[in-house]
């Protein structure tokens, strides 16, 4: 690992870019865990702990995002199925309906995270599932563009709390070395929603006229039912925080806190001053860099989620065939997503993996703008489908482990996720009917949003490596001061200056 040149007696550098150890003992323990050589604990006990934890948590967590994305992006399938022909709506209203979801999402995300602190993950996520499933089903009843916009706004409110709740929840249950793979599994559920949504829409369109309803209405109704059902399953079976886990015996629970989560106290989130963690997060320069990267990756991901059926339809395929053909690129994206996350965890590296994924997307959008052959253009959609899924899990694991203290981490995750979802607002406006069937302007804008992702990721990598090297030369007192501040003032100023210069240069091109 280029970022973790750790001596046996004293861990000097961080395990990945941007994480600062708070004491030597924690660093030694986690370094041992990450290297698969626990200092004392029996490996069989650790294996049993991990297996029980994964079996209870990851199946449910994967379904959370799958059903969430299914209900938020099936409006793209509904468009191909004829919603814009059957209700009174203009093209501009439809694009507003896409983007307004994220306005509700952004406005309610931080308050939702504060509710999470009070209710706990099991109860809060159960409420969210029931709320958004019911709201998504109501989309089948809209009669015009205004109603569609209003219901989509409330859908954004209902889904807002899920992502920060899950990111925080996973960061409590998993070490940093394990986090990227688990977030990738979670995020793969969202990519799978594009695949499942396309296949379901292909079949549901045949129900057009059944029960007096259009095919697009059945899409909203049928795809909302799993979310409602999952809310009850979650309330019954999702574990709370680790110290309350009933599937471990006392020995396993003690081992978890001693060797896998050293230094962790009670699993409840701090409740002293709910605004202090937010102030601490806002004062951290890394929050803004992660937010800008998040906007670009989020915009690319939702471009695919909202418009892939329309993009494929624009290549000359029929409406129903486009629904089915939109599934295959997303299957490849799931495999790519998991592969990148596994590599990132194995190498304990984040920035280059994000850069590589974003570059794949840039390549795909360039191909869509310059090629003419239908088969080649369809292959290009595979590349654009890989950009968001490849970048996002690695980005989330990066920022979820880059802020010390659970309360500050929770605030930072919510803020970054809110900013990132501005990418969804942007994505909803990029592909317009006036640009059909090739959508050249939309492809160019999506490409442009990925360029800052590449540049800022590389700048952060260089900056954080420099911070780590500087920390290695400090006295224990100086290192404590650096950890407390997050990074040195000089290096932070340099990082921000370089970052601002790159962004301004890019904007003025």
Tab-separated table of C-alpha atoms in Angstrom:
chain	number	residue	atom	x	y	z
A	1	UNK	CA	0.000	0.000	0.000
A	2	UNK	CA	1.598	3.239	-1.033
A	3	UNK	CA	-0.244	5.222	1.645
A	4	UNK	CA	0.443	2.812	4.513
A	5	UNK	CA	4.140	2.288	5.076
A	6	UNK	CA	3.750	1.100	8.659
A	7	UNK	CA	6.645	-0.029	10.839
A	8	UNK	CA	6.094	-2.923	13.191
A	9	UNK	CA	6.577	-0.832	16.306
A	10	UNK	CA	4.830	2.380	15.351
A	11	UNK	CA	2.210	3.024	12.682
A	12	UNK	CA	3.157	6.251	10.989
A	13	UNK	CA	0.937	6.658	7.951
A	14	UNK	CA	-2.733	6.257	7.447
A	15	UNK	CA	-4.326	3.161	5.963
A	16	UNK	CA	-5.969	5.167	3.194
A	17	UNK	CA	-6.014	8.758	2.051
A	18	UNK	CA	-7.416	11.112	4.624
A	19	UNK	CA	-7.930	9.088	7.815
A	20	UNK	CA	-6.093	10.227	10.923
A	21	UNK	CA	-5.523	7.800	13.775
A	22	UNK	CA	-6.341	9.191	17.187
A	23	UNK	CA	-3.916	6.981	19.149
A	24	UNK	CA	-1.163	4.489	18.545
A	25	UNK	CA	-2.994	1.540	20.121
A	26	UNK	CA	-5.958	1.833	17.795
A	27	UNK	CA	-3.652	2.075	14.822
A	28	UNK	CA	-1.716	-1.038	15.812
A	29	UNK	CA	-4.894	-3.066	16.361
A	30	UNK	CA	-6.588	-1.984	13.145
A	31	UNK	CA	-3.391	-2.439	11.136
A	32	UNK	CA	-3.254	-6.015	12.394
A	33	UNK	CA	-6.878	-6.608	11.512
A	34	UNK	CA	-6.435	-5.136	8.047
A	35	UNK	CA	-3.478	-7.387	7.387
A	36	UNK	CA	-5.573	-10.438	8.308
A	37	UNK	CA	-3.289	-11.209	11.293
A	38	UNK	CA	-5.232	-10.420	14.473
A	39	UNK	CA	-2.932	-9.860	17.450
A	40	UNK	CA	-4.679	-12.237	19.858
A	41	UNK	CA	-8.172	-13.220	18.739
A	42	UNK	CA	-8.745	-16.617	17.202
A	43	UNK	CA	-9.296	-16.342	13.478
A	44	UNK	CA	-12.173	-18.786	13.631
A	45	UNK	CA	-13.986	-16.514	16.073
A	46	UNK	CA	-13.442	-13.515	13.778
A	47	UNK	CA	-14.675	-15.515	10.803
A	48	UNK	CA	-17.818	-16.510	12.703
A	49	UNK	CA	-18.435	-12.920	13.800
A	50	UNK	CA	-18.163	-11.639	10.234
A	51	UNK	CA	-20.359	-14.363	8.782
A	52	UNK	CA	-23.174	-13.832	11.283
A	53	UNK	CA	-22.975	-10.079	10.839
A	54	UNK	CA	-23.061	-10.245	7.035
A	55	UNK	CA	-25.947	-12.695	6.930
A	56	UNK	CA	-28.101	-10.499	9.176
A	57	UNK	CA	-27.236	-7.108	7.689
A	58	UNK	CA	-26.230	-7.186	4.035
A	59	UNK	CA	-29.289	-8.912	2.457
A	60	UNK	CA	-31.613	-6.315	3.986
A	61	UNK	CA	-29.293	-3.389	3.248
A	62	UNK	CA	-29.010	-4.417	-0.415
A	63	UNK	CA	-32.790	-4.545	-0.729
A	64	UNK	CA	-33.119	-1.069	0.810
A	65	UNK	CA	-31.294	0.589	-2.041
A	66	UNK	CA	-32.679	-1.694	-4.723
A	67	UNK	CA	-36.277	-0.791	-3.844
A	68	UNK	CA	-35.386	2.851	-3.208
A	69	UNK	CA	-33.877	3.270	-6.663
A	70	UNK	CA	-36.628	1.212	-8.263
A	71	UNK	CA	-39.216	3.673	-6.955
A	72	UNK	CA	-37.255	6.809	-7.788
A	73	UNK	CA	-36.047	6.008	-11.326
A	74	UNK	CA	-38.966	3.995	-12.721
A	75	UNK	CA	-40.315	7.285	-13.989
A	76	UNK	CA	-37.867	6.792	-16.865
A	77	UNK	CA	-39.518	3.476	-17.702
A	78	UNK	CA	-42.915	5.121	-17.316
A	79	UNK	CA	-41.959	7.722	-19.917
A	80	UNK	CA	-41.129	5.082	-22.489
A	81	UNK	CA	-44.368	3.303	-21.487
A	82	UNK	CA	-46.366	6.407	-22.435
A	83	UNK	CA	-46.978	8.559	-19.350
A	84	UNK	CA	-46.227	11.754	-21.290
A	85	UNK	CA	-48.853	10.776	-23.883
A	86	UNK	CA	-51.595	9.820	-21.414
A	87	UNK	CA	-51.564	12.764	-18.985
A	88	UNK	CA	-51.505	16.509	-19.530
A	89	UNK	CA	-47.805	17.294	-19.230
A	90	UNK	CA	-45.169	19.238	-21.140
A	91	UNK	CA	-41.597	18.147	-21.721
A	92	UNK	CA	-40.329	20.836	-19.340
A	93	UNK	CA	-42.720	19.677	-16.612
A	94	UNK	CA	-41.459	16.131	-16.959
A	95	UNK	CA	-37.844	17.278	-16.502
A	96	UNK	CA	-38.880	19.346	-13.480
A	97	UNK	CA	-40.565	16.246	-12.030
A	98	UNK	CA	-37.258	14.385	-12.358
A	99	UNK	CA	-35.259	17.100	-10.608
A	100	UNK	CA	-37.792	18.076	-7.925
A	101	UNK	CA	-37.280	14.710	-6.249
A	102	UNK	CA	-33.783	15.815	-5.275
A	103	UNK	CA	-34.951	19.162	-3.934
A	104	UNK	CA	-37.074	17.293	-1.395
A	105	UNK	CA	-34.223	14.867	-0.848
A	106	UNK	CA	-31.710	17.619	-0.117
A	107	UNK	CA	-34.020	19.697	2.086
A	108	UNK	CA	-34.965	16.811	4.356
A	109	UNK	CA	-31.728	14.820	4.444
A	110	UNK	CA	-30.023	16.521	7.379
A	111	UNK	CA	-33.196	16.773	9.509
A	112	UNK	CA	-33.795	13.097	8.729
A	113	UNK	CA	-30.360	12.263	10.098
A	114	UNK	CA	-31.228	14.033	13.343
A	115	UNK	CA	-34.369	11.908	13.586
A	116	UNK	CA	-32.167	8.847	13.062
A	117	UNK	CA	-30.245	9.791	16.194
A	118	UNK	CA	-33.476	9.671	18.191
A	119	UNK	CA	-35.223	6.628	16.715
A	120	UNK	CA	-32.325	4.365	15.795
A	121	UNK	CA	-31.759	2.710	12.409
A	122	UNK	CA	-34.287	-0.123	12.618
A	123	UNK	CA	-37.307	2.040	13.392
A	124	UNK	CA	-36.318	4.957	11.185
A	125	UNK	CA	-35.483	2.919	8.085
A	126	UNK	CA	-38.745	0.977	8.524
A	127	UNK	CA	-40.677	4.252	8.562
A	128	UNK	CA	-38.856	5.476	5.463
A	129	UNK	CA	-39.613	2.288	3.518
A	130	UNK	CA	-43.308	2.513	4.310
A	131	UNK	CA	-43.424	6.234	3.491
A	132	UNK	CA	-41.716	6.088	0.127
A	133	UNK	CA	-43.461	2.884	-0.963
A	134	UNK	CA	-46.851	4.467	-0.319
A	135	UNK	CA	-45.837	7.711	-2.028
A	136	UNK	CA	-44.435	5.869	-5.056
A	137	UNK	CA	-47.711	3.989	-5.497
A	138	UNK	CA	-49.546	7.340	-5.518
A	139	UNK	CA	-47.707	8.255	-8.733
A	140	UNK	CA	-50.130	5.949	-10.539
A	141	UNK	CA	-52.968	8.370	-9.715
A	142	UNK	CA	-51.487	11.574	-11.175
A	143	UNK	CA	-53.514	13.300	-13.890
A	144	UNK	CA	-51.237	16.127	-15.007
A	145	UNK	CA	-47.738	17.522	-14.784
A	146	UNK	CA	-48.395	19.552	-11.632
A	147	UNK	CA	-49.575	16.512	-9.697
A	148	UNK	CA	-46.592	14.517	-10.922
A	149	UNK	CA	-44.210	17.229	-9.684
A	150	UNK	CA	-45.880	17.411	-6.249
A	151	UNK	CA	-45.838	13.646	-5.676
A	152	UNK	CA	-42.215	13.421	-6.795
A	153	UNK	CA	-41.320	16.163	-4.309
A	154	UNK	CA	-42.870	14.167	-1.469
A	155	UNK	CA	-41.122	11.029	-2.714
A	156	UNK	CA	-37.848	12.923	-2.270
A	157	UNK	CA	-38.819	13.819	1.296
A	158	UNK	CA	-39.640	10.172	2.012
A	159	UNK	CA	-36.387	8.749	0.643
A	160	UNK	CA	-34.090	11.455	2.015
A	161	UNK	CA	-33.109	9.700	5.224
A	162	UNK	CA	-32.080	6.348	3.768
A	163	UNK	CA	-28.586	6.977	2.399
A	164	UNK	CA	-27.047	8.758	5.420
A	165	UNK	CA	-28.713	6.261	7.739
A	166	UNK	CA	-27.251	3.302	5.862
A	167	UNK	CA	-23.778	4.857	5.461
A	168	UNK	CA	-23.579	5.607	9.162
A	169	UNK	CA	-25.059	2.221	10.036
A	170	UNK	CA	-22.475	0.337	7.972
A	171	UNK	CA	-19.587	2.436	9.299
A	172	UNK	CA	-20.584	1.323	12.817
A	173	UNK	CA	-20.719	-2.373	11.950
A	174	UNK	CA	-17.673	-2.605	9.650
A	175	UNK	CA	-14.010	-1.627	9.775
A	176	UNK	CA	-12.637	0.707	7.152
A	177	UNK	CA	-10.950	-2.226	5.414
A	178	UNK	CA	-14.333	-3.891	5.001
A	179	UNK	CA	-16.449	-0.848	4.232
A	180	UNK	CA	-15.970	-0.320	0.482
A	181	UNK	CA	-17.019	-3.875	-0.388
A	182	UNK	CA	-20.152	-3.645	1.747
A	183	UNK	CA	-21.108	-0.239	0.402
A	184	UNK	CA	-20.535	-1.639	-3.090
A	185	UNK	CA	-22.936	-4.485	-2.316
A	186	UNK	CA	-25.439	-1.911	-1.052
A	187	UNK	CA	-24.933	0.288	-4.088
A	188	UNK	CA	-25.071	-2.678	-6.454
A	189	UNK	CA	-28.658	-3.040	-5.314
A	190	UNK	CA	-29.341	0.373	-6.829
A	191	UNK	CA	-27.701	-0.594	-10.101
A	192	UNK	CA	-29.690	-3.800	-10.033
A	193	UNK	CA	-32.819	-1.635	-9.781
A	194	UNK	CA	-32.080	-0.324	-13.274
A	195	UNK	CA	-31.775	-3.902	-14.493
A	196	UNK	CA	-34.826	-5.193	-12.644
A	197	UNK	CA	-36.787	-2.080	-13.554
A	198	UNK	CA	-36.140	-2.544	-17.245
A	199	UNK	CA	-37.091	-6.217	-17.177
A	200	UNK	CA	-40.209	-5.566	-15.098
A	201	UNK	CA	-41.264	-2.678	-17.316
A	202	UNK	CA	-40.838	-4.901	-20.375
A	203	UNK	CA	-43.374	-7.328	-18.919
A	204	UNK	CA	-45.659	-4.840	-17.175
A	205	UNK	CA	-46.231	-2.922	-20.406
A	206	UNK	CA	-48.237	-5.937	-21.531
A	207	UNK	CA	-50.720	-5.139	-18.742
A	208	UNK	CA	-51.739	-1.919	-20.497
A	209	UNK	CA	-55.530	-1.661	-20.233
A	210	UNK	CA	-55.852	-4.312	-17.514
A	211	UNK	CA	-58.206	-3.064	-14.791
A	212	UNK	CA	-58.706	0.140	-16.731
A	213	UNK	CA	-55.143	1.271	-16.025
A	214	UNK	CA	-52.318	2.160	-18.384
A	215	UNK	CA	-49.072	0.191	-18.412
A	216	UNK	CA	-47.125	3.030	-16.782
A	217	UNK	CA	-49.621	3.093	-13.890
A	218	UNK	CA	-49.050	-0.603	-13.263
A	219	UNK	CA	-45.287	0.063	-13.248
A	220	UNK	CA	-45.670	2.494	-10.344
A	221	UNK	CA	-48.073	0.256	-8.402
A	222	UNK	CA	-46.293	-3.073	-8.777
A	223	UNK	CA	-42.823	-1.675	-8.124
A	224	UNK	CA	-43.980	0.115	-4.939
A	225	UNK	CA	-45.319	-3.014	-3.237
A	226	UNK	CA	-41.894	-4.526	-2.310
A	227	UNK	CA	-40.872	-1.358	-0.413
A	228	UNK	CA	-44.016	-1.467	1.701
A	229	UNK	CA	-43.543	-5.165	2.479
A	230	UNK	CA	-39.848	-4.675	3.320
A	231	UNK	CA	-40.699	-2.020	5.926
A	232	UNK	CA	-42.297	-4.666	8.148
A	233	UNK	CA	-39.480	-7.159	7.582
A	234	UNK	CA	-36.917	-4.494	8.502
A	235	UNK	CA	-38.662	-3.595	11.737
A	236	UNK	CA	-38.656	-7.235	12.785
A	237	UNK	CA	-35.191	-8.360	11.700
A	238	UNK	CA	-32.720	-5.473	11.186
A	239	UNK	CA	-30.191	-5.418	14.072
A	240	UNK	CA	-29.630	-2.156	15.917
A	241	UNK	CA	-26.092	-1.168	16.913
A	242	UNK	CA	-23.475	-3.885	17.625
A	243	UNK	CA	-23.704	-3.810	21.424
A	244	UNK	CA	-27.379	-4.766	21.097
A	245	UNK	CA	-26.809	-7.608	18.621
A	246	UNK	CA	-28.595	-10.790	19.706
A	247	UNK	CA	-27.002	-13.045	17.092
A	248	UNK	CA	-23.592	-12.934	18.834
A	249	UNK	CA	-22.728	-14.617	22.102
A	250	UNK	CA	-20.833	-12.698	24.796
A	251	UNK	CA	-17.437	-13.861	23.582
A	252	UNK	CA	-18.154	-12.809	20.001
A	253	UNK	CA	-19.479	-9.408	21.075
A	254	UNK	CA	-16.412	-8.757	23.247
A	255	UNK	CA	-14.114	-9.827	20.416
A	256	UNK	CA	-15.872	-7.514	17.990
A	257	UNK	CA	-15.295	-4.433	20.127
A	258	UNK	CA	-11.787	-5.424	21.153
A	259	UNK	CA	-10.304	-6.433	17.819
A	260	UNK	CA	-12.582	-5.153	15.080
A	261	UNK	CA	-13.880	-1.871	16.495
A	262	UNK	CA	-11.200	-0.833	19.010
A	263	UNK	CA	-11.998	2.240	21.034
A	264	UNK	CA	-15.736	2.115	20.320
A	265	UNK	CA	-18.011	2.716	23.259
A	266	UNK	CA	-21.745	2.449	23.232
A	267	UNK	CA	-23.276	2.288	19.800
A	268	UNK	CA	-25.686	5.140	20.348
A	269	UNK	CA	-24.881	8.391	18.626
A	270	UNK	CA	-23.776	11.299	20.801
A	271	UNK	CA	-26.657	13.535	21.817
A	272	UNK	CA	-24.963	16.415	23.675
A	273	UNK	CA	-24.977	19.236	21.146
A	274	UNK	CA	-26.608	18.185	17.881
A	275	UNK	CA	-25.215	21.205	16.036
A	276	UNK	CA	-21.577	20.913	17.121
A	277	UNK	CA	-20.878	17.879	14.897
A	278	UNK	CA	-22.330	19.800	11.951
A	279	UNK	CA	-20.134	22.805	12.713
A	280	UNK	CA	-17.077	20.575	12.991
A	281	UNK	CA	-17.887	18.890	9.677
A	282	UNK	CA	-18.451	22.205	7.889
A	283	UNK	CA	-15.066	23.432	9.103
A	284	UNK	CA	-13.314	20.431	7.532
A	285	UNK	CA	-11.973	21.150	4.047
A	286	UNK	CA	-12.356	17.526	2.943
A	287	UNK	CA	-16.145	17.868	3.115
A	288	UNK	CA	-16.172	20.283	0.170
A	289	UNK	CA	-13.889	18.192	-1.997
A	290	UNK	CA	-15.962	15.077	-1.392
A	291	UNK	CA	-19.136	17.039	-2.148
A	292	UNK	CA	-17.896	18.198	-5.547
A	293	UNK	CA	-16.808	14.673	-6.454
A	294	UNK	CA	-20.192	13.424	-5.266
A	295	UNK	CA	-22.090	15.834	-7.501
A	296	UNK	CA	-20.327	14.512	-10.595
A	297	UNK	CA	-20.720	10.834	-9.774
A	298	UNK	CA	-24.330	11.275	-8.685
A	299	UNK	CA	-25.249	13.173	-11.859
A	300	UNK	CA	-23.788	10.406	-14.011
A	301	UNK	CA	-25.547	7.681	-12.055
A	302	UNK	CA	-28.959	9.333	-12.315
A	303	UNK	CA	-28.456	10.172	-15.961
A	304	UNK	CA	-28.345	6.418	-16.558
A	305	UNK	CA	-31.179	5.702	-14.139
A	306	UNK	CA	-33.551	8.270	-15.617
A	307	UNK	CA	-32.671	8.248	-19.276
A	308	UNK	CA	-31.037	4.966	-20.315
A	309	UNK	CA	-34.307	3.561	-21.738
A	310	UNK	CA	-34.752	6.808	-23.707
A	311	UNK	CA	-31.115	6.772	-24.843
A	312	UNK	CA	-31.447	3.174	-26.051
A	313	UNK	CA	-34.793	4.022	-27.677
A	314	UNK	CA	-33.039	6.864	-29.478
A	315	UNK	CA	-30.605	4.382	-31.022
A	316	UNK	CA	-33.478	3.035	-33.122
A	317	UNK	CA	-34.912	0.256	-30.949
A	318	UNK	CA	-38.646	-0.059	-30.258
A	319	UNK	CA	-40.122	1.239	-26.995
A	320	UNK	CA	-40.657	-2.214	-25.482
A	321	UNK	CA	-37.304	-3.542	-26.723
A	322	UNK	CA	-35.597	-0.506	-25.164
A	323	UNK	CA	-36.942	-1.466	-21.753
A	324	UNK	CA	-35.385	-4.927	-21.996
A	325	UNK	CA	-32.149	-3.763	-23.619
A	326	UNK	CA	-31.543	-1.248	-20.834
A	327	UNK	CA	-30.988	-4.170	-18.446
A	328	UNK	CA	-27.795	-5.636	-19.947
A	329	UNK	CA	-25.522	-2.576	-19.477
A	330	UNK	CA	-26.568	-2.415	-15.854
A	331	UNK	CA	-25.666	-6.070	-15.297
A	332	UNK	CA	-22.146	-5.254	-16.473
A	333	UNK	CA	-22.178	-2.179	-14.203
A	334	UNK	CA	-22.977	-4.345	-11.165
A	335	UNK	CA	-19.970	-6.588	-11.886
A	336	UNK	CA	-17.765	-3.542	-12.479
A	337	UNK	CA	-18.994	-1.897	-9.268
A	338	UNK	CA	-18.137	-4.932	-7.140
A	339	UNK	CA	-14.782	-5.437	-8.864
A	340	UNK	CA	-13.663	-1.851	-8.286
A	341	UNK	CA	-14.763	-1.951	-4.638
A	342	UNK	CA	-12.953	-5.224	-3.965
A	343	UNK	CA	-9.806	-3.818	-5.573
A	344	UNK	CA	-10.100	-0.598	-3.550
A	345	UNK	CA	-10.397	-2.553	-0.302
A	346	UNK	CA	-7.608	-4.963	-1.178
A	347	UNK	CA	-5.212	-2.146	-2.089
A	348	UNK	CA	-6.567	0.299	0.509
A	349	UNK	CA	-6.689	2.985	-2.172
A	350	UNK	CA	-9.598	5.236	-3.151
A	351	UNK	CA	-8.665	8.142	-5.395
A	352	UNK	CA	-7.240	6.202	-8.346
A	353	UNK	CA	-10.195	3.824	-8.353
A	354	UNK	CA	-12.603	6.765	-8.537
A	355	UNK	CA	-10.494	8.324	-11.272
A	356	UNK	CA	-10.467	5.115	-13.310
A	357	UNK	CA	-14.242	4.681	-13.056
A	358	UNK	CA	-14.889	8.294	-14.039
A	359	UNK	CA	-12.505	7.957	-17.001
A	360	UNK	CA	-14.488	4.928	-18.205
A	361	UNK	CA	-17.601	7.122	-18.201
A	362	UNK	CA	-15.844	9.910	-20.093
A	363	UNK	CA	-14.826	7.399	-22.742
A	364	UNK	CA	-18.402	6.141	-23.077
A	365	UNK	CA	-19.930	9.595	-23.467
A	366	UNK	CA	-17.333	10.485	-26.115
A	367	UNK	CA	-18.267	7.340	-28.052
A	368	UNK	CA	-21.974	8.196	-27.862
A	369	UNK	CA	-21.278	11.603	-29.373
A	370	UNK	CA	-19.008	10.516	-32.235
A	371	UNK	CA	-20.118	7.023	-33.328
A	372	UNK	CA	-22.920	6.206	-35.773
A	373	UNK	CA	-23.171	2.415	-35.756
A	374	UNK	CA	-26.148	1.188	-33.689
A	375	UNK	CA	-24.332	-1.784	-32.124
A	376	UNK	CA	-21.274	0.313	-31.258
A	377	UNK	CA	-23.489	2.961	-29.696
A	378	UNK	CA	-25.261	0.341	-27.606
A	379	UNK	CA	-21.876	-0.960	-26.397
A	380	UNK	CA	-20.988	2.630	-25.442
A	381	UNK	CA	-23.953	2.677	-23.051
A	382	UNK	CA	-22.172	-0.042	-21.063
A	383	UNK	CA	-19.280	2.340	-20.377
A	384	UNK	CA	-21.510	5.179	-19.167
A	385	UNK	CA	-23.377	2.748	-16.919
A	386	UNK	CA	-20.117	1.816	-15.176
A	387	UNK	CA	-18.978	5.332	-14.217
A	388	UNK	CA	-21.356	6.079	-11.342
A	389	UNK	CA	-21.497	2.576	-9.798
A	390	UNK	CA	-17.717	2.240	-9.995
A	391	UNK	CA	-17.036	5.587	-8.317
A	392	UNK	CA	-19.761	5.959	-5.743
A	393	UNK	CA	-19.152	3.039	-3.320
A	394	UNK	CA	-15.444	3.860	-3.175
A	395	UNK	CA	-16.219	7.544	-2.619
A	396	UNK	CA	-18.679	6.747	0.161
A	397	UNK	CA	-16.245	4.436	1.944
A	398	UNK	CA	-13.598	7.153	1.586
A	399	UNK	CA	-15.588	9.972	3.161
A	400	UNK	CA	-17.363	7.715	5.681
A	401	UNK	CA	-13.960	6.866	7.183
A	402	UNK	CA	-12.361	10.310	6.870
A	403	UNK	CA	-14.085	12.108	9.741
A	404	UNK	CA	-13.284	11.195	13.347
A	405	UNK	CA	-16.104	10.779	15.853
A	406	UNK	CA	-19.431	9.134	15.098
A	407	UNK	CA	-21.474	12.321	15.480
A	408	UNK	CA	-19.195	14.367	13.217
A	409	UNK	CA	-19.128	11.494	10.738
A	410	UNK	CA	-22.921	11.333	10.735
A	411	UNK	CA	-23.174	15.075	10.086
A	412	UNK	CA	-20.510	14.994	7.363
A	413	UNK	CA	-22.141	12.034	5.615
A	414	UNK	CA	-25.514	13.788	5.591
A	415	UNK	CA	-24.056	17.059	4.302
A	416	UNK	CA	-21.952	15.419	1.606
A	417	UNK	CA	-24.861	13.292	0.503
A	418	UNK	CA	-27.090	16.380	0.322
A	419	UNK	CA	-24.587	18.218	-1.847
A	420	UNK	CA	-24.040	15.120	-3.968
A	421	UNK	CA	-27.727	14.915	-4.725
A	422	UNK	CA	-27.481	18.254	-6.491
A	423	UNK	CA	-26.127	15.976	-9.202
A	424	UNK	CA	-29.582	14.421	-9.394
A	425	UNK	CA	-31.132	17.868	-9.855
A	426	UNK	CA	-28.693	18.539	-12.676
A	427	UNK	CA	-29.190	15.101	-14.256
A	428	UNK	CA	-32.931	15.648	-14.539
A	429	UNK	CA	-32.345	18.646	-16.806
A	430	UNK	CA	-29.678	17.250	-19.136
A	431	UNK	CA	-31.673	15.087	-21.538
A	432	UNK	CA	-34.551	16.898	-23.215
A	433	UNK	CA	-36.959	15.812	-25.914
A	434	UNK	CA	-35.668	18.591	-28.166
A	435	UNK	CA	-32.263	16.866	-28.166
A	436	UNK	CA	-33.638	13.432	-29.136
A	437	UNK	CA	-32.758	10.968	-30.506
A	438	UNK	CA	-28.969	11.361	-30.090
A	439	UNK	CA	-28.989	13.574	-26.967
A	440	UNK	CA	-25.604	15.060	-27.874
A	441	UNK	CA	-25.926	17.992	-25.477
A	442	UNK	CA	-26.841	15.680	-22.602
A	443	UNK	CA	-23.870	13.424	-23.290
A	444	UNK	CA	-21.525	16.416	-23.452
A	445	UNK	CA	-22.799	17.831	-20.169
A	446	UNK	CA	-22.495	14.446	-18.446
A	447	UNK	CA	-18.930	14.134	-19.709
A	448	UNK	CA	-18.162	17.597	-18.379
A	449	UNK	CA	-19.412	16.699	-14.913
A	450	UNK	CA	-16.969	13.790	-14.722
A	451	UNK	CA	-13.879	15.880	-15.463
A	452	UNK	CA	-13.837	17.591	-12.022
A	453	UNK	CA	-14.298	14.175	-10.408
A	454	UNK	CA	-11.011	13.035	-11.939
A	455	UNK	CA	-9.111	16.227	-11.165
A	456	UNK	CA	-10.251	16.691	-7.579
A	457	UNK	CA	-9.711	13.024	-6.708
A	458	UNK	CA	-6.112	13.278	-7.858
A	459	UNK	CA	-5.557	16.581	-6.056
A	460	UNK	CA	-6.935	15.118	-2.834
A	461	UNK	CA	-4.728	12.048	-3.144
A	462	UNK	CA	-1.570	14.129	-3.550
A	463	UNK	CA	-2.590	16.508	-0.767
A	464	UNK	CA	-3.469	13.795	1.739
A	465	UNK	CA	-0.311	11.837	1.009
A	466	UNK	CA	1.649	15.033	1.677
A	467	UNK	CA	-0.221	15.526	4.954
A	468	UNK	CA	0.543	11.961	5.992
A	469	UNK	CA	4.235	12.323	5.205
A	470	UNK	CA	4.380	15.566	7.162
A	471	UNK	CA	2.644	13.921	10.113
A	472	UNK	CA	5.198	11.115	10.124
A	473	UNK	CA	7.965	13.638	10.910
A	474	UNK	CA	6.129	15.279	13.830
A	475	UNK	CA	6.673	14.822	17.525
A	476	UNK	CA	3.859	13.078	19.455
A	477	UNK	CA	2.586	16.486	20.598
A	478	UNK	CA	2.642	17.875	17.078
A	479	UNK	CA	0.889	14.785	15.731
A	480	UNK	CA	-1.889	15.165	18.311
A	481	UNK	CA	-2.407	18.760	17.232
A	482	UNK	CA	-2.512	17.756	13.554
A	483	UNK	CA	-5.040	14.992	14.237
A	484	UNK	CA	-7.204	17.396	16.202
A	485	UNK	CA	-7.253	19.892	13.323
A	486	UNK	CA	-7.672	17.326	10.529
A	487	UNK	CA	-4.660	18.632	8.587
A	488	UNK	CA	-2.058	21.348	8.767
A	489	UNK	CA	-3.119	24.883	7.987
A	490	UNK	CA	-0.429	25.310	5.356
A	491	UNK	CA	-1.321	22.105	3.570
A	492	UNK	CA	-5.047	22.871	3.746
A	493	UNK	CA	-4.435	26.284	2.195
A	494	UNK	CA	-2.309	24.764	-0.534
A	495	UNK	CA	-4.913	22.073	-1.223
A	496	UNK	CA	-7.768	24.547	-1.436
A	497	UNK	CA	-5.768	26.953	-3.577
A	498	UNK	CA	-4.884	24.203	-6.049
A	499	UNK	CA	-8.455	22.930	-6.046
A	500	UNK	CA	-9.987	26.369	-6.666
A	501	UNK	CA	-7.477	27.053	-9.430
A	502	UNK	CA	-8.349	23.787	-11.208
A	503	UNK	CA	-12.107	24.361	-10.909
A	504	UNK	CA	-11.884	27.953	-12.189
A	505	UNK	CA	-9.649	26.861	-15.043
A	506	UNK	CA	-12.102	24.146	-16.012
A	507	UNK	CA	-15.154	26.434	-15.804
A	508	UNK	CA	-13.540	29.060	-18.012
A	509	UNK	CA	-12.478	26.644	-20.758
